[in-house]
Coordinates of C-alpha atoms in Angstrom, one line a residue:
Chain D
M1 CA 12.2 33.6 16.3
N2 CA 12.3 30.1 15.1
W3 CA 13.1 27.9 18.0
R4 CA 14.7 25.1 15.9
L5 CA 17.3 27.5 14.9
F6 CA 17.6 29.4 18.1
A7 CA 17.7 26.4 20.5
P8 CA 21.2 25.2 19.3
V9 CA 22.6 28.8 19.4
I10 CA 21.5 29.1 22.9
A11 CA 23.1 25.7 23.7
I12 CA 26.5 26.7 22.1
V13 CA 26.7 30.0 24.0
V14 CA 25.6 28.3 27.5
F15 CA 28.5 25.6 26.7
A16 CA 31.1 28.6 26.0
L17 CA 30.1 30.3 29.1
L18 CA 30.5 27.2 31.4
W19 CA 33.8 26.5 29.7
E20 CA 34.9 30.0 30.5
A21 CA 33.7 29.8 34.1
V22 CA 35.5 26.3 34.9
V23 CA 38.8 27.9 33.7
W24 CA 38.2 31.1 35.5
V25 CA 37.1 29.4 38.8
N26 CA 40.0 27.2 38.9
D27 CA 42.4 29.8 37.9
W28 CA 44.0 27.5 35.1
P29 CA 46.8 29.1 33.1
N30 CA 46.3 28.8 29.3
Y31 CA 49.0 26.3 29.1
K32 CA 46.9 23.9 31.1
M33 CA 43.4 24.6 29.6
A34 CA 42.8 27.5 27.0
S35 CA 39.4 29.4 27.6
P36 CA 37.0 30.5 24.9
S37 CA 38.2 34.0 25.4
D38 CA 41.8 32.9 24.4
L39 CA 40.5 31.3 21.1
G40 CA 39.8 34.6 19.4
P41 CA 43.4 36.1 19.3
A42 CA 44.5 32.5 18.3
F43 CA 42.2 32.4 15.3
W44 CA 43.2 35.9 14.4
K45 CA 46.9 35.4 14.6
F46 CA 46.8 32.4 12.3
R47 CA 43.7 33.4 10.2
W48 CA 45.5 32.8 7.0
L49 CA 46.8 29.2 8.0
F50 CA 43.3 28.4 9.4
L51 CA 41.8 29.2 5.9
E52 CA 44.5 27.5 3.8
Y53 CA 44.8 24.4 6.0
G54 CA 41.1 24.2 6.7
W55 CA 40.5 24.0 3.0
D56 CA 43.2 21.2 2.8
T57 CA 41.4 19.2 5.4
L58 CA 38.1 19.8 3.8
W59 CA 38.9 18.8 0.2
R60 CA 41.0 15.8 1.4
T61 CA 38.2 14.6 3.5
V62 CA 35.5 15.1 0.6
A63 CA 37.9 13.3 -1.9
G64 CA 38.4 10.5 0.7
L65 CA 34.6 10.3 1.2
L66 CA 33.7 10.3 -2.5
L67 CA 36.2 7.5 -3.0
S68 CA 34.6 5.3 -0.4
V69 CA 31.0 6.0 -1.7
L70 CA 32.4 4.8 -4.9
V71 CA 34.1 1.7 -3.8
G72 CA 31.4 1.2 -1.0
L73 CA 28.5 1.2 -3.4
L74 CA 30.5 -1.1 -5.8
L75 CA 31.2 -3.6 -2.8
G76 CA 27.8 -3.2 -1.5
M77 CA 26.3 -4.1 -5.0
I78 CA 28.5 -7.2 -5.4
M79 CA 27.7 -8.4 -2.0
G80 CA 24.1 -7.5 -2.1
L81 CA 23.2 -9.0 -5.5
N82 CA 25.4 -12.3 -5.2
R83 CA 25.1 -14.5 -2.2
T84 CA 28.4 -16.3 -2.9
M85 CA 30.4 -13.0 -3.1
R86 CA 28.9 -12.0 0.1
D87 CA 29.9 -15.1 1.9
A88 CA 33.4 -14.8 0.5
L89 CA 34.0 -11.1 1.2
Y90 CA 32.1 -10.4 4.5
P91 CA 34.7 -11.9 6.9
L92 CA 37.4 -10.2 5.0
L93 CA 35.7 -6.9 5.3
V94 CA 34.9 -7.3 9.0
G95 CA 38.5 -8.3 9.8
F96 CA 39.8 -5.2 7.9
N97 CA 37.3 -2.9 9.7
A98 CA 38.4 -4.3 13.1
I99 CA 42.0 -3.1 12.5
P100 CA 42.3 0.2 14.5
K101 CA 43.2 2.7 11.8
A102 CA 45.7 4.6 13.9
T103 CA 47.8 1.6 13.3
V104 CA 47.3 1.8 9.5
V105 CA 48.2 5.6 9.5
P106 CA 52.2 5.1 9.9
I107 CA 52.2 2.0 7.5
I108 CA 50.5 4.4 4.8
A109 CA 52.6 7.2 5.7
L110 CA 55.9 5.2 5.3
L111 CA 54.6 3.4 2.3
F112 CA 54.3 6.7 0.3
V113 CA 56.6 9.0 2.1
G114 CA 55.9 12.7 1.2
A115 CA 52.8 12.1 -0.9
H116 CA 50.6 14.0 1.6
D117 CA 47.5 14.4 -0.3
M118 CA 47.3 10.8 -1.4
N119 CA 48.1 9.4 2.1
T120 CA 45.5 11.6 3.6
I121 CA 42.8 10.7 1.2
L122 CA 43.7 7.0 1.3
I123 CA 43.2 7.0 5.2
A124 CA 39.9 9.0 4.8
F125 CA 38.7 6.3 2.4
L126 CA 40.0 3.3 4.2
I127 CA 38.4 4.2 7.6
S128 CA 34.9 5.2 6.0
F129 CA 33.9 2.9 3.4
F130 CA 32.8 -0.1 5.6
P131 CA 29.5 1.2 6.7
I132 CA 28.5 2.2 3.1
A133 CA 29.4 -1.3 1.7
V134 CA 27.6 -3.0 4.4
S135 CA 24.4 -0.8 4.4
V136 CA 24.0 -1.0 0.7
S137 CA 24.4 -4.9 0.7
I138 CA 22.0 -5.3 3.3
G139 CA 19.4 -2.9 1.4
L140 CA 19.8 -4.8 -1.8
S141 CA 19.7 -8.3 -0.4
T142 CA 16.8 -7.7 1.7
L143 CA 14.5 -6.5 -1.4
E144 CA 11.3 -8.3 -1.2
P145 CA 10.9 -10.6 -4.1
E146 CA 7.5 -9.1 -5.2
Y147 CA 9.3 -5.8 -5.9
R148 CA 11.6 -7.6 -8.5
D149 CA 8.8 -9.7 -9.8
I150 CA 6.7 -6.8 -11.0
L151 CA 9.4 -5.7 -13.3
A152 CA 10.8 -9.2 -14.0
A153 CA 7.3 -10.4 -15.3
L154 CA 7.7 -7.6 -17.9
G155 CA 11.0 -8.7 -19.0
A156 CA 13.0 -6.2 -17.5
S157 CA 16.8 -6.9 -17.2
R158 CA 18.7 -7.2 -13.9
F159 CA 20.0 -3.6 -14.5
T160 CA 16.8 -2.1 -15.0
I161 CA 15.3 -3.6 -11.8
F162 CA 18.5 -2.3 -10.0
W163 CA 18.2 1.1 -11.5
K164 CA 14.4 1.6 -11.1
I165 CA 13.7 -0.3 -7.8
A166 CA 16.8 -1.7 -5.7
L167 CA 18.8 1.5 -5.9
P168 CA 16.4 4.0 -5.0
K169 CA 14.8 1.7 -2.3
T170 CA 18.4 1.6 -0.9
L171 CA 19.0 5.4 -0.6
P172 CA 17.6 5.7 2.9
E173 CA 20.0 3.1 4.2
F174 CA 22.8 4.6 2.0
F175 CA 22.4 8.0 3.6
G176 CA 22.3 6.5 7.1
A177 CA 25.6 5.0 6.5
L178 CA 27.0 8.2 4.7
K179 CA 26.4 10.3 7.9
V180 CA 28.5 7.8 9.8
A181 CA 31.1 7.7 7.0
V182 CA 31.6 11.4 6.9
T183 CA 32.5 11.6 10.6
L184 CA 34.9 8.5 10.1
A185 CA 36.5 10.1 7.0
F186 CA 37.2 13.4 8.8
I187 CA 38.8 11.5 11.8
G188 CA 40.9 9.7 9.1
T189 CA 42.2 12.8 7.5
N190 CA 43.3 14.3 10.7
L191 CA 45.0 11.2 11.9
M192 CA 47.2 11.2 8.9
E193 CA 47.7 15.1 9.2
I194 CA 48.8 14.9 12.7
V195 CA 51.3 12.1 12.2
E196 CA 52.8 13.2 8.9
P197 CA 55.9 15.3 9.3
H198 CA 56.1 18.4 7.2
G199 CA 52.5 18.0 6.2
R200 CA 49.5 20.4 5.6
G201 CA 45.8 20.7 7.0
L202 CA 44.4 21.5 10.4
G203 CA 45.9 18.4 11.8
H204 CA 49.2 19.6 11.1
L205 CA 48.4 22.9 12.6
F206 CA 47.3 21.1 15.6
D207 CA 50.6 19.3 15.8
S208 CA 52.6 22.7 15.2
G209 CA 50.7 24.1 18.1
K210 CA 51.7 21.1 20.3
I211 CA 55.4 21.4 19.3
S212 CA 55.5 25.0 20.1
A213 CA 53.3 24.6 23.3
D214 CA 50.8 27.0 21.8
Y215 CA 47.9 25.8 23.8
P216 CA 45.2 28.4 22.5
L217 CA 46.2 27.3 19.1
M218 CA 45.6 23.6 19.9
F219 CA 42.1 24.6 21.4
A220 CA 41.4 26.9 18.3
V221 CA 42.1 24.0 16.0
L222 CA 39.7 21.7 17.7
I223 CA 37.0 24.3 17.4
A224 CA 37.7 24.8 13.8
L225 CA 37.5 20.9 13.3
A226 CA 34.2 20.8 15.0
V227 CA 32.9 23.6 12.8
L228 CA 34.0 21.8 9.6
G229 CA 32.6 18.4 11.0
I230 CA 29.2 20.0 11.6
L231 CA 29.4 21.6 8.0
L232 CA 30.1 18.3 6.4
Y233 CA 27.3 16.5 8.3
Y234 CA 24.8 18.9 7.4
V235 CA 25.7 18.7 3.9
V236 CA 24.9 15.1 3.9
V237 CA 21.6 15.9 5.7
V238 CA 20.5 18.3 3.0
L239 CA 21.5 15.7 0.3
E240 CA 19.5 13.0 2.1
R241 CA 16.5 15.5 2.3
I242 CA 16.7 15.8 -1.6
F243 CA 17.3 12.3 -2.6
A244 CA 15.6 10.3 0.0
G245 CA 13.2 12.7 1.6
W246 CA 10.5 10.3 0.8
A247 CA 11.4 8.1 3.4
E248 CA 10.8 10.6 6.1
R249 CA 7.2 10.3 7.3
S250 CA 5.3 13.3 8.0
P251 CA 4.4 13.8 11.5
T252 CA 0.9 12.8 12.0
Chain X
M1 CA -1.6 2.1 -28.5
D2 CA -0.6 -1.3 -29.2
T3 CA 0.9 -2.9 -26.2
N4 CA 0.5 -6.4 -27.3
S5 CA 3.3 -6.0 -29.8
P6 CA 6.6 -6.7 -28.3
A7 CA 8.2 -4.2 -30.5
G8 CA 10.7 -1.9 -28.8
V9 CA 10.4 -4.3 -25.8
Q10 CA 13.6 -5.9 -24.5
T11 CA 12.5 -9.4 -23.2
Q12 CA 15.5 -11.0 -21.7
G13 CA 14.2 -14.3 -20.7
P14 CA 16.9 -16.9 -19.8
E15 CA 15.5 -19.3 -22.7
E16 CA 15.2 -16.7 -25.4
G17 CA 16.9 -18.6 -27.9
R18 CA 15.3 -22.0 -27.4
P19 CA 13.4 -23.4 -30.4
V20 CA 9.8 -23.7 -29.4
G21 CA 7.8 -26.5 -31.3
G22 CA 4.4 -27.7 -31.5
Q23 CA 0.9 -26.3 -31.7
P24 CA -1.0 -25.0 -28.7
P25 CA -3.3 -27.8 -27.8
S26 CA -6.4 -25.7 -27.6
D27 CA -7.5 -22.0 -28.4
A28 CA -7.7 -21.1 -24.7
L29 CA -5.7 -18.0 -23.8
I30 CA -3.9 -19.5 -20.8
D31 CA -3.4 -23.3 -21.5
I32 CA -1.8 -25.3 -18.6
R33 CA -1.1 -28.9 -19.4
G34 CA 0.1 -31.5 -16.9
V35 CA 2.6 -29.0 -15.2
K36 CA 5.0 -30.6 -12.7
L37 CA 7.6 -28.7 -10.8
A38 CA 10.0 -29.5 -7.9
Y39 CA 12.2 -27.2 -5.9
E40 CA 15.8 -28.2 -5.3
T41 CA 16.3 -27.6 -1.5
K42 CA 19.2 -28.8 0.7
D43 CA 16.9 -31.5 2.1
G44 CA 16.4 -32.8 -1.7
R45 CA 13.6 -32.4 -4.2
L46 CA 10.6 -30.8 -2.9
P47 CA 7.7 -31.5 -5.3
V48 CA 5.2 -28.6 -5.4
L49 CA 3.2 -29.1 -8.5
D50 CA 2.2 -32.7 -9.8
G51 CA 0.1 -32.4 -12.7
V52 CA -1.8 -29.1 -12.9
D53 CA -4.3 -28.5 -15.7
M54 CA -6.0 -25.3 -16.3
Q55 CA -7.7 -23.5 -19.3
V56 CA -8.8 -20.0 -19.4
P57 CA -10.5 -18.5 -22.5
E58 CA -9.8 -15.0 -23.6
G59 CA -11.7 -12.7 -21.2
G60 CA -12.1 -15.4 -18.7
F61 CA -11.4 -15.2 -15.0
V62 CA -10.2 -18.1 -13.0
A63 CA -10.0 -18.4 -9.3
V64 CA -7.6 -20.8 -7.8
V65 CA -8.0 -22.0 -4.4
G66 CA -6.3 -24.7 -2.2
P67 CA -4.8 -25.5 1.0
S68 CA -1.9 -23.2 2.3
G69 CA 1.5 -23.9 0.9
C70 CA 0.1 -26.0 -1.9
G71 CA 2.0 -24.1 -4.6
K72 CA -0.6 -21.6 -5.7
S73 CA 2.0 -18.8 -6.0
T74 CA 4.3 -21.2 -7.8
L75 CA 1.7 -21.5 -10.5
T76 CA 1.4 -17.7 -11.0
R77 CA 5.2 -17.5 -11.3
L78 CA 5.0 -20.2 -14.0
I79 CA 2.4 -18.3 -16.0
A80 CA 4.3 -15.0 -15.7
G81 CA 7.4 -17.0 -17.1
L82 CA 9.5 -16.4 -14.1
L83 CA 9.8 -20.2 -13.6
E84 CA 10.0 -23.0 -15.8
P85 CA 8.1 -26.3 -15.2
N86 CA 10.1 -29.6 -15.0
A87 CA 7.4 -31.3 -17.2
G88 CA 4.3 -30.2 -19.0
E89 CA 3.4 -27.0 -20.9
V90 CA 2.3 -23.3 -20.2
W91 CA 1.0 -21.7 -23.3
L92 CA -0.2 -18.2 -23.5
H93 CA -2.0 -17.0 -26.6
G94 CA -0.6 -19.8 -28.7
E95 CA 2.8 -19.5 -27.6
R96 CA 4.7 -21.7 -25.4
V97 CA 6.0 -19.6 -22.3
T98 CA 9.7 -19.8 -21.9
G99 CA 10.5 -16.6 -20.3
P100 CA 8.9 -13.3 -19.0
K101 CA 6.5 -11.8 -21.3
S102 CA 5.8 -8.0 -21.4
S103 CA 2.0 -9.0 -21.7
V104 CA 1.5 -10.0 -18.1
G105 CA 0.4 -7.9 -15.3
M106 CA 0.9 -8.8 -11.6
A107 CA -0.4 -7.7 -8.3
F108 CA 0.2 -9.2 -4.9
Q109 CA -1.1 -9.2 -1.4
N110 CA 1.6 -6.8 -0.7
P111 CA 1.0 -3.8 -2.9
V112 CA 4.8 -3.1 -3.3
L113 CA 4.3 0.5 -4.3
L114 CA 7.6 2.3 -4.8
E115 CA 7.5 5.0 -1.8
W116 CA 9.8 7.3 -3.7
R117 CA 7.3 7.9 -6.6
S118 CA 3.9 9.5 -6.5
V119 CA 0.9 7.4 -6.9
L120 CA 0.6 8.4 -10.5
R121 CA 4.2 7.5 -11.4
N122 CA 3.7 4.2 -9.6
V123 CA 1.1 3.4 -12.2
T124 CA 3.1 4.6 -15.1
L125 CA 5.9 2.3 -14.2
P126 CA 5.0 -0.8 -16.3
L127 CA 4.5 1.7 -19.4
E128 CA 8.2 2.9 -19.0
L129 CA 9.2 -0.6 -20.0
V130 CA 6.6 -1.9 -22.1
A131 CA 6.1 1.3 -24.2
P132 CA 9.4 3.5 -23.7
R133 CA 8.5 5.5 -26.7
M134 CA 4.9 6.6 -25.4
P135 CA 4.9 10.4 -24.7
K136 CA 4.8 11.1 -21.0
R137 CA 1.6 13.0 -21.2
E138 CA 0.0 10.0 -22.6
K139 CA 1.2 7.6 -20.2
E140 CA -0.2 9.9 -17.4
E141 CA -3.6 10.5 -18.9
R142 CA -3.9 6.6 -19.3
A143 CA -2.8 6.2 -15.4
L144 CA -5.2 9.0 -14.5
R145 CA -8.0 7.3 -16.3
L146 CA -7.5 4.1 -14.3
L147 CA -7.1 5.9 -11.0
T148 CA -10.3 7.5 -11.7
L149 CA -11.9 4.3 -12.4
V150 CA -10.9 2.7 -9.0
G151 CA -11.8 5.8 -7.2
L152 CA -8.5 7.5 -6.6
E153 CA -9.0 10.7 -8.3
G154 CA -7.3 13.4 -6.6
F155 CA -4.8 11.1 -4.9
E156 CA -2.4 10.8 -8.1
R157 CA 0.2 13.3 -6.6
K158 CA 0.3 11.7 -3.2
R159 CA 2.9 9.6 -1.9
P160 CA 2.0 5.7 -1.4
S161 CA 2.6 6.2 2.4
E162 CA -0.2 8.7 2.6
L163 CA -2.8 6.3 1.3
S164 CA -4.7 3.6 3.4
G165 CA -4.2 0.0 2.8
G166 CA -7.2 -0.4 0.5
M167 CA -6.3 2.5 -1.5
R168 CA -2.6 1.2 -1.9
Q169 CA -4.3 -2.0 -3.1
R170 CA -6.3 -0.1 -5.6
A171 CA -3.2 1.6 -6.9
S172 CA -1.5 -1.6 -7.2
L173 CA -4.3 -2.9 -9.4
C174 CA -3.9 0.0 -11.7
R175 CA -0.4 -0.5 -12.0
S176 CA -0.9 -4.2 -13.0
I177 CA -3.4 -3.3 -15.8
V178 CA -1.9 0.0 -17.1
H179 CA -0.2 -1.7 -20.1
K180 CA -3.3 -3.7 -21.0
P181 CA -1.6 -7.1 -20.2
E182 CA -3.1 -10.1 -22.1
V183 CA -3.1 -11.9 -18.6
L184 CA -3.6 -10.3 -15.3
I185 CA -2.1 -12.4 -12.3
L186 CA -3.4 -11.5 -8.9
D187 CA -1.8 -13.5 -5.9
E188 CA -4.1 -13.0 -2.9
P189 CA -4.6 -9.3 -3.9
F190 CA -7.2 -8.6 -1.0
G191 CA -5.7 -11.1 1.5
A192 CA -4.4 -8.3 3.9
L193 CA -7.6 -6.3 3.9
D194 CA -10.4 -6.1 6.4
A195 CA -13.6 -7.6 5.5
F196 CA -15.5 -4.4 4.4
T197 CA -12.6 -3.0 2.5
R198 CA -12.4 -6.3 0.8
E199 CA -15.9 -6.4 -0.3
D200 CA -15.5 -2.6 -1.7
L201 CA -12.4 -3.9 -3.7
W202 CA -14.5 -6.7 -5.1
Q203 CA -17.1 -4.2 -6.6
T204 CA -14.1 -2.2 -8.0
M205 CA -12.7 -5.2 -9.5
Q206 CA -15.7 -5.9 -11.2
K207 CA -16.0 -2.2 -12.5
V208 CA -12.7 -2.6 -13.7
K209 CA -13.4 -5.8 -15.6
S210 CA -16.2 -4.4 -17.6
E211 CA -14.2 -1.2 -18.5
E212 CA -10.9 -2.5 -19.0
P213 CA -11.5 -6.3 -20.2
F214 CA -8.8 -8.7 -19.1
T215 CA -8.0 -12.4 -18.9
G216 CA -7.2 -13.1 -15.2
V217 CA -6.1 -15.7 -12.8
M218 CA -6.6 -14.9 -9.2
I219 CA -5.0 -16.8 -6.1
T220 CA -7.1 -16.5 -3.2
H221 CA -8.0 -18.0 0.2
D222 CA -11.5 -16.6 0.3
L223 CA -14.1 -18.9 -1.1
R224 CA -16.7 -16.2 -1.3
E225 CA -14.3 -14.0 -3.2
S226 CA -13.6 -16.8 -5.6
I227 CA -17.4 -17.3 -6.5
F228 CA -18.3 -13.7 -6.5
L229 CA -15.4 -12.7 -8.9
A230 CA -14.5 -15.6 -11.1
D231 CA -16.2 -17.5 -14.1
Q232 CA -14.4 -20.6 -13.0
V233 CA -13.0 -21.8 -9.6
I234 CA -10.3 -24.3 -9.6
V235 CA -9.3 -26.4 -6.4
L236 CA -5.6 -27.5 -6.1
S237 CA -4.9 -30.5 -4.0
G238 CA -2.6 -30.5 -1.0
R239 CA 1.2 -30.5 -2.1
P240 CA 2.3 -31.8 -4.4
A241 CA -0.6 -30.1 -6.1
F242 CA -2.8 -31.3 -8.9
T243 CA -6.0 -29.9 -10.4
Q244 CA -8.4 -31.6 -7.9
F245 CA -11.7 -29.9 -8.9
T246 CA -13.0 -27.5 -11.3
M247 CA -16.4 -25.4 -10.7
E248 CA -18.0 -23.4 -13.4
I249 CA -19.9 -20.1 -11.9
P250 CA -23.2 -19.7 -13.6
W251 CA -23.2 -15.9 -12.7
K252 CA -22.2 -13.6 -15.7
G253 CA -21.0 -10.0 -15.7
E254 CA -21.4 -7.8 -13.0
R255 CA -22.9 -9.3 -9.9
D256 CA -24.5 -8.2 -6.7
L257 CA -23.1 -9.1 -3.4
D258 CA -26.7 -10.4 -2.3
L259 CA -25.9 -13.5 -4.8
L260 CA -23.7 -14.7 -2.2
Y261 CA -26.4 -15.2 0.3
T262 CA -28.8 -17.0 -2.1
A263 CA -29.4 -20.8 -1.9
E264 CA -27.3 -21.1 -5.1
G265 CA -24.4 -19.3 -3.6
A266 CA -24.5 -21.5 -0.4
E267 CA -24.6 -24.5 -2.3
M268 CA -21.4 -23.4 -4.4
L269 CA -19.6 -22.5 -1.2
G270 CA -20.6 -25.8 0.4
E271 CA -19.1 -27.9 -2.4
L272 CA -16.1 -25.8 -2.4
R273 CA -15.5 -26.1 1.3
D274 CA -15.9 -30.0 0.9
Q275 CA -13.3 -29.9 -1.9
I276 CA -10.9 -27.9 0.4
Q277 CA -11.3 -30.4 3.2
I278 CA -10.5 -33.3 0.9
A279 CA -7.5 -31.3 -0.6
Q280 CA -6.5 -31.0 3.3
G281 CA -6.6 -34.6 3.5
R282 CA -9.7 -34.9 5.5
S283 CA -13.0 -36.3 4.5
P284 CA -15.7 -33.8 4.0
R285 CA -17.7 -32.7 7.0
E286 CA -15.3 -34.2 9.3
A287 CA -14.4 -30.9 10.9
D288 CA -18.2 -30.2 11.5
A289 CA -18.8 -33.5 13.0

């Protein structure tokens, strides 16, 4: 048995058992704290909604994330390749990032009432582009001049230097930021789904559970979110292995 | 393969359209005449080069030595066309240098290999720009030949991170000459290596020079390296630098390390050391006294 696969499974089982034990020892009713054994029936009862709303949450998060990769790369390039633009934009970005996104959620929700998909994607994007923009700009602006010179001396254009050297060299930083961004985007999606009335997605299912005092359902949504989060994170890890695996040193 | 022709190569020097008049002042391949350059800093103008002269004939190899920070690296950037002088002229093969040329190869103290490419694909990089239409197989054969020449056969599929410092520098050397540049510019290529590896690299350098002839300019801090490898050693003064002293090396072709320990070698090294001390603003032998 491969321990690298086996060990996390054991950890999850132990965690579930401890959780069950805590609820059982304290004799908590399920409207105070649901136990893992309550989750099965909750999942089964709402299995179609879980699939449907899980898909909503997933694709909205991915769409928001793609948007923030695009915009983050673009902003990172602008700030990484041009000193003046970096000086001009940096304080603005830091200020924007400092605003707690929970306060932006109602503003967006009121701005485009009823446009659930767009609102959700927008928040997922707004919350997650910052780390990408910053890491790409740092990666580009710290490129050693010799890297530029070996191609510039051959008459290479700025674009060629960017494409052949600067961009691939920045990929490890980019994927580091993407791992942070994927979690943030996921949080953004759920914030909006919980707040918006008549919405869809796992966030909305959570809110329904709250309104109807269905505690096992609320906990089941949390577990579903955790599973989706793990899935998204490891997709990024696999992409990183493929595109920036060279940065990982073999253990010697 | 004709890499000397710029056909199919995009040179995008900033001064592409500038009319270039006059005749080359001599038939030297690299001809630098009265070059002056100052950097604009926030504390005002910082003159770096103040009248540098240098002529390198085709196939010649010149070593440039001088005190730290005297503008040696600036000089290499001028020859590569990455900088333009404020005054004076840089000529390359009868043409005034006004921007980057595809006929230049560069290697630095930092081997700057691309970690995401194999050693082989690092070496073929300049060919992708200079000879984009060359078949991939031909590019790789050329790169492989050079890697074999410097003793890196069997390492062509490895990542640069799997190589030692000396091996990385060998790969960097291959990359700088793969496109048969008219001029090879070496900026302290062996500066970061230990003494034994450095002497190995000197031998490799000689082998490369006899198999793949080039015209070269090498910046170095190592006087023994300069007389062992070069045909001519130029001493630059302290900043702002001018050509203070030129020494012709009588040794020809491939050399033996023992030459450095002959009376002739010792005499040349002594002379150069005196000149460096003058360049540093001290009188000769003052440091010994």
